[in-house]
């Protein structure tokens, strides 16, 4: 499941975007302005951001510029009532990836979100190759040579997330929130148990290993 940050100060529009995204298989995270969005980005791993321009405290231009100045290449889809060339130009100059003018057709928005994620190589055919290991998201299987392993859902999602972003450190809380959901009654020990199961299953893998970064979390490292 991919996390989409929806930054919009209009409560009805924010709720609409979040509802549409959720119904189409995304996890929508709402934010009311740029500062609220930065707080969310500190707490969550975000795959894509949908952002309004005109917002109090920190507008969409400043928010995008802040991300780019900090080498954050998160795909940004800007939505706004402004439709002049100068407005669009300013958006692209600060680093947005795509632009939609209100009123928004939510079906078109979904198409653009999918295209941006593919462009970012996040959901390339929902398959990931790591050396000779292939993870197939739709079947929850890990293929290594002639062997095909069907993983329990949570184990697969955990491995898929880590290998999707090699060398990126994820905290236990980030993994818990995304894979088990923020409302889960499980605690962070659940992540530890699942990590240990994955290590045991793939202890002889020559393609990757899951590394513990003391005090921070876990990351997948490609071998060879």
Coordinates of C-alpha atoms in Angstrom, one line a residue:
X1 CA 0.0 0.0 0.0
X2 CA 1.4 3.4 -1.0
X3 CA 1.1 6.4 1.3
X4 CA -0.3 9.6 -0.3
X5 CA 0.0 12.9 1.6
X6 CA -3.0 15.2 0.8
X7 CA -2.1 18.8 1.6
X8 CA -5.3 20.9 1.3
X9 CA -6.7 23.6 3.6
X10 CA -10.3 23.1 2.2
X11 CA -11.7 20.4 4.5
X12 CA -14.3 19.2 2.1
X13 CA -11.9 18.8 -0.8
X14 CA -9.3 17.3 1.5
X15 CA -11.8 14.7 2.6
X16 CA -12.9 14.0 -0.9
X17 CA -9.3 13.4 -2.1
X18 CA -8.6 11.1 0.8
X19 CA -11.8 9.1 0.4
X20 CA -11.2 8.6 -3.4
X21 CA -7.6 7.5 -2.8
X22 CA -8.6 5.1 0.0
X23 CA -11.2 3.5 -2.1
X24 CA -8.7 2.9 -4.8
X25 CA -6.2 1.1 -2.6
X26 CA -4.0 4.0 -1.4
X27 CA -3.4 5.1 2.2
X28 CA -4.3 8.7 2.4
X29 CA -2.7 11.0 5.0
X30 CA -4.3 14.4 5.4
X31 CA -2.6 17.7 6.1
X32 CA -4.1 21.2 6.4
X33 CA -1.1 23.3 5.3
X34 CA 2.6 23.1 4.5
X35 CA 3.8 23.1 8.1
X36 CA 1.3 20.3 9.0
X37 CA 2.7 18.4 5.9
X38 CA 6.3 18.7 7.1
X39 CA 5.2 17.2 10.5
X40 CA 3.6 14.3 8.7
X41 CA 6.7 13.8 6.6
X42 CA 8.8 13.5 9.7
X43 CA 6.5 10.8 11.1
X44 CA 5.6 8.8 8.0
X45 CA 7.2 7.5 4.9
X46 CA 5.3 9.2 2.0
X47 CA 5.3 7.8 -1.6
X48 CA 3.7 10.8 -3.2
X49 CA 2.2 14.2 -2.3
X50 CA -0.9 16.0 -3.6
X51 CA -0.6 19.6 -2.7
X52 CA -2.6 22.8 -3.0
X53 CA -0.8 26.2 -3.6
X54 CA -2.8 28.7 -1.6
X55 CA -2.7 27.7 2.0
X56 CA -2.1 29.5 5.3
X57 CA 1.3 29.5 7.2
X58 CA 3.2 27.7 4.4
X59 CA 1.9 27.5 0.8
X60 CA 2.5 24.8 -1.7
X61 CA 5.4 26.6 -3.4
X62 CA 7.3 27.0 -0.2
X63 CA 6.6 23.5 0.9
X64 CA 7.8 22.0 -2.4
X65 CA 10.9 24.3 -2.3
X66 CA 11.7 23.1 1.2
X67 CA 11.5 19.5 0.2
X68 CA 13.8 20.0 -2.9
X69 CA 16.3 22.1 -0.9
X70 CA 16.6 19.1 1.4
X71 CA 17.1 16.7 -1.5
X72 CA 13.7 15.1 -1.1
X73 CA 12.6 13.8 -4.5
X74 CA 9.1 12.9 -3.4
X75 CA 6.7 13.1 -6.5
X76 CA 4.5 16.2 -6.1
X77 CA 1.2 16.7 -7.8
X78 CA 0.1 20.3 -7.4
X79 CA -3.7 21.1 -7.5
X80 CA -4.8 24.7 -7.6
X81 CA -7.4 27.2 -8.7
X82 CA -4.6 29.2 -10.4
X83 CA -4.4 28.4 -14.1
X84 CA -2.1 31.0 -15.6
X85 CA 1.2 30.0 -17.3
X86 CA 3.1 32.0 -14.7
X87 CA 1.6 30.0 -11.9
X88 CA 2.4 26.7 -13.5
X89 CA 5.9 27.9 -14.4
X90 CA 6.5 28.9 -10.8
X91 CA 5.4 25.5 -9.6
X92 CA 7.7 23.6 -12.0
X93 CA 10.6 25.9 -11.1
X94 CA 10.3 25.0 -7.4
X95 CA 10.2 21.3 -8.3
X96 CA 6.7 19.9 -8.7
X97 CA 6.2 17.0 -11.0
X98 CA 2.6 17.5 -12.3
X99 CA -0.1 20.2 -12.2
X100 CA -3.9 20.1 -12.1
X101 CA -6.4 23.0 -12.2
X102 CA -9.5 23.0 -10.0
X103 CA -12.2 21.9 -10.2
X104 CA -10.5 18.5 -10.1
X105 CA -11.7 15.4 -11.9
X106 CA -10.8 12.8 -9.3
X107 CA -10.6 10.0 -12.0
X108 CA -8.0 12.1 -13.8
X109 CA -6.2 12.7 -10.5
X110 CA -6.0 8.9 -9.9
X111 CA -4.5 8.5 -13.4
X112 CA -1.9 11.1 -12.7
X113 CA -1.1 9.6 -9.3
X114 CA -0.5 6.2 -10.9
X115 CA 1.6 7.7 -13.7
X116 CA 3.8 9.6 -11.2
X117 CA 4.4 6.5 -9.1
X118 CA 5.4 4.5 -12.2
X119 CA 7.6 7.3 -13.3
X120 CA 9.3 7.2 -9.9
X121 CA 9.8 3.5 -10.5
X122 CA 7.9 2.7 -7.3
X123 CA 5.3 0.3 -8.7
X124 CA 7.0 -0.9 -11.9
X125 CA 4.6 -3.8 -12.8
X126 CA 4.3 -4.5 -9.1
X127 CA 7.4 -6.7 -9.4
X128 CA 10.8 -6.1 -7.9
X129 CA 14.0 -7.8 -9.0
X130 CA 16.9 -8.0 -6.6
X131 CA 19.6 -10.0 -8.2
X132 CA 18.1 -13.4 -8.8
X133 CA 15.3 -12.8 -6.4
X134 CA 11.9 -11.6 -7.8
X135 CA 9.1 -10.3 -5.6
X136 CA 5.6 -10.5 -7.1
X137 CA 3.2 -8.2 -5.2
X138 CA 0.0 -9.6 -6.6
X139 CA 0.7 -13.2 -5.7
X140 CA 2.7 -12.5 -2.5
X141 CA 5.5 -14.8 -3.9
X142 CA 9.2 -14.6 -3.8
X143 CA 10.9 -16.4 -6.7
X144 CA 14.5 -17.6 -6.4
X145 CA 15.7 -19.7 -9.4
X146 CA 13.3 -22.6 -9.6
X147 CA 11.9 -22.1 -6.1
X148 CA 8.8 -20.1 -5.5
X149 CA 7.9 -19.1 -1.9
X150 CA 4.4 -17.9 -1.0
X151 CA 4.8 -15.6 2.1
X152 CA 2.2 -14.7 4.6
X153 CA 0.7 -11.3 3.7
X154 CA 2.4 -9.1 6.4
X155 CA 5.8 -10.8 5.9
X156 CA 5.6 -10.2 2.1
X157 CA 4.6 -6.5 2.5
X158 CA 7.4 -6.0 5.0
X159 CA 10.0 -7.5 2.7
X160 CA 8.6 -5.7 -0.4
X161 CA 8.8 -2.3 1.4
X162 CA 12.4 -2.9 2.5
X163 CA 13.7 -4.1 -0.9
X164 CA 11.8 -1.4 -2.7
X165 CA 14.1 1.1 -1.1
X166 CA 17.5 -0.6 -0.7
X167 CA 19.7 1.0 2.0
X168 CA 16.9 3.2 3.3
X169 CA 16.4 2.9 7.0
X170 CA 12.8 2.4 8.3
X171 CA 11.9 2.7 11.9
X172 CA 9.8 0.0 13.6
X173 CA 7.1 2.6 14.0
X174 CA 7.1 3.5 10.3
X175 CA 6.8 -0.2 9.3
X176 CA 4.1 -0.8 11.9
X177 CA 2.0 2.2 10.8
X178 CA 2.2 1.3 7.2
X179 CA 1.9 -2.5 7.2
X180 CA -0.3 -3.1 10.2
X181 CA -2.1 0.3 10.2
X182 CA -2.0 3.1 12.8
X183 CA -5.0 1.6 14.6
X184 CA -3.5 -1.8 15.2
X185 CA -3.4 -3.2 18.7
X186 CA -0.1 -4.9 18.0
X187 CA 3.1 -3.4 19.3
X188 CA 6.5 -2.9 17.7
X189 CA 7.6 -6.3 18.9
X190 CA 5.5 -7.7 16.0
X191 CA 7.9 -6.1 13.5
X192 CA 10.8 -7.7 15.3
X193 CA 9.1 -11.2 15.0
X194 CA 8.4 -10.8 11.3
X195 CA 11.9 -9.5 10.6
X196 CA 13.4 -12.6 12.3
X197 CA 11.1 -14.9 10.3
X198 CA 12.2 -13.3 7.1
X199 CA 15.9 -13.6 8.1
X200 CA 15.4 -17.2 8.8
X201 CA 13.6 -17.9 5.5
X202 CA 16.2 -16.1 3.4
X203 CA 19.3 -16.7 5.5
X204 CA 21.1 -18.3 2.6
X205 CA 20.2 -15.6 0.1
X206 CA 23.1 -14.2 -1.9
X207 CA 21.0 -11.3 -3.3
X208 CA 20.0 -9.4 -0.1
X209 CA 20.1 -9.2 3.6
X210 CA 18.0 -7.4 6.2
X211 CA 20.3 -5.3 8.4
X212 CA 19.5 -3.9 11.9
X213 CA 20.7 -0.3 12.3
X214 CA 21.1 0.0 16.0
X215 CA 18.8 2.6 17.6
X216 CA 17.2 3.4 14.2
X217 CA 15.5 0.5 12.6
X218 CA 16.0 -1.8 9.6
X219 CA 17.2 -1.7 6.0
X220 CA 17.6 -4.1 3.1
X221 CA 21.1 -4.3 1.6
X222 CA 21.7 -5.8 -1.8
X223 CA 24.6 -8.2 -2.0
X224 CA 27.0 -8.9 -4.8

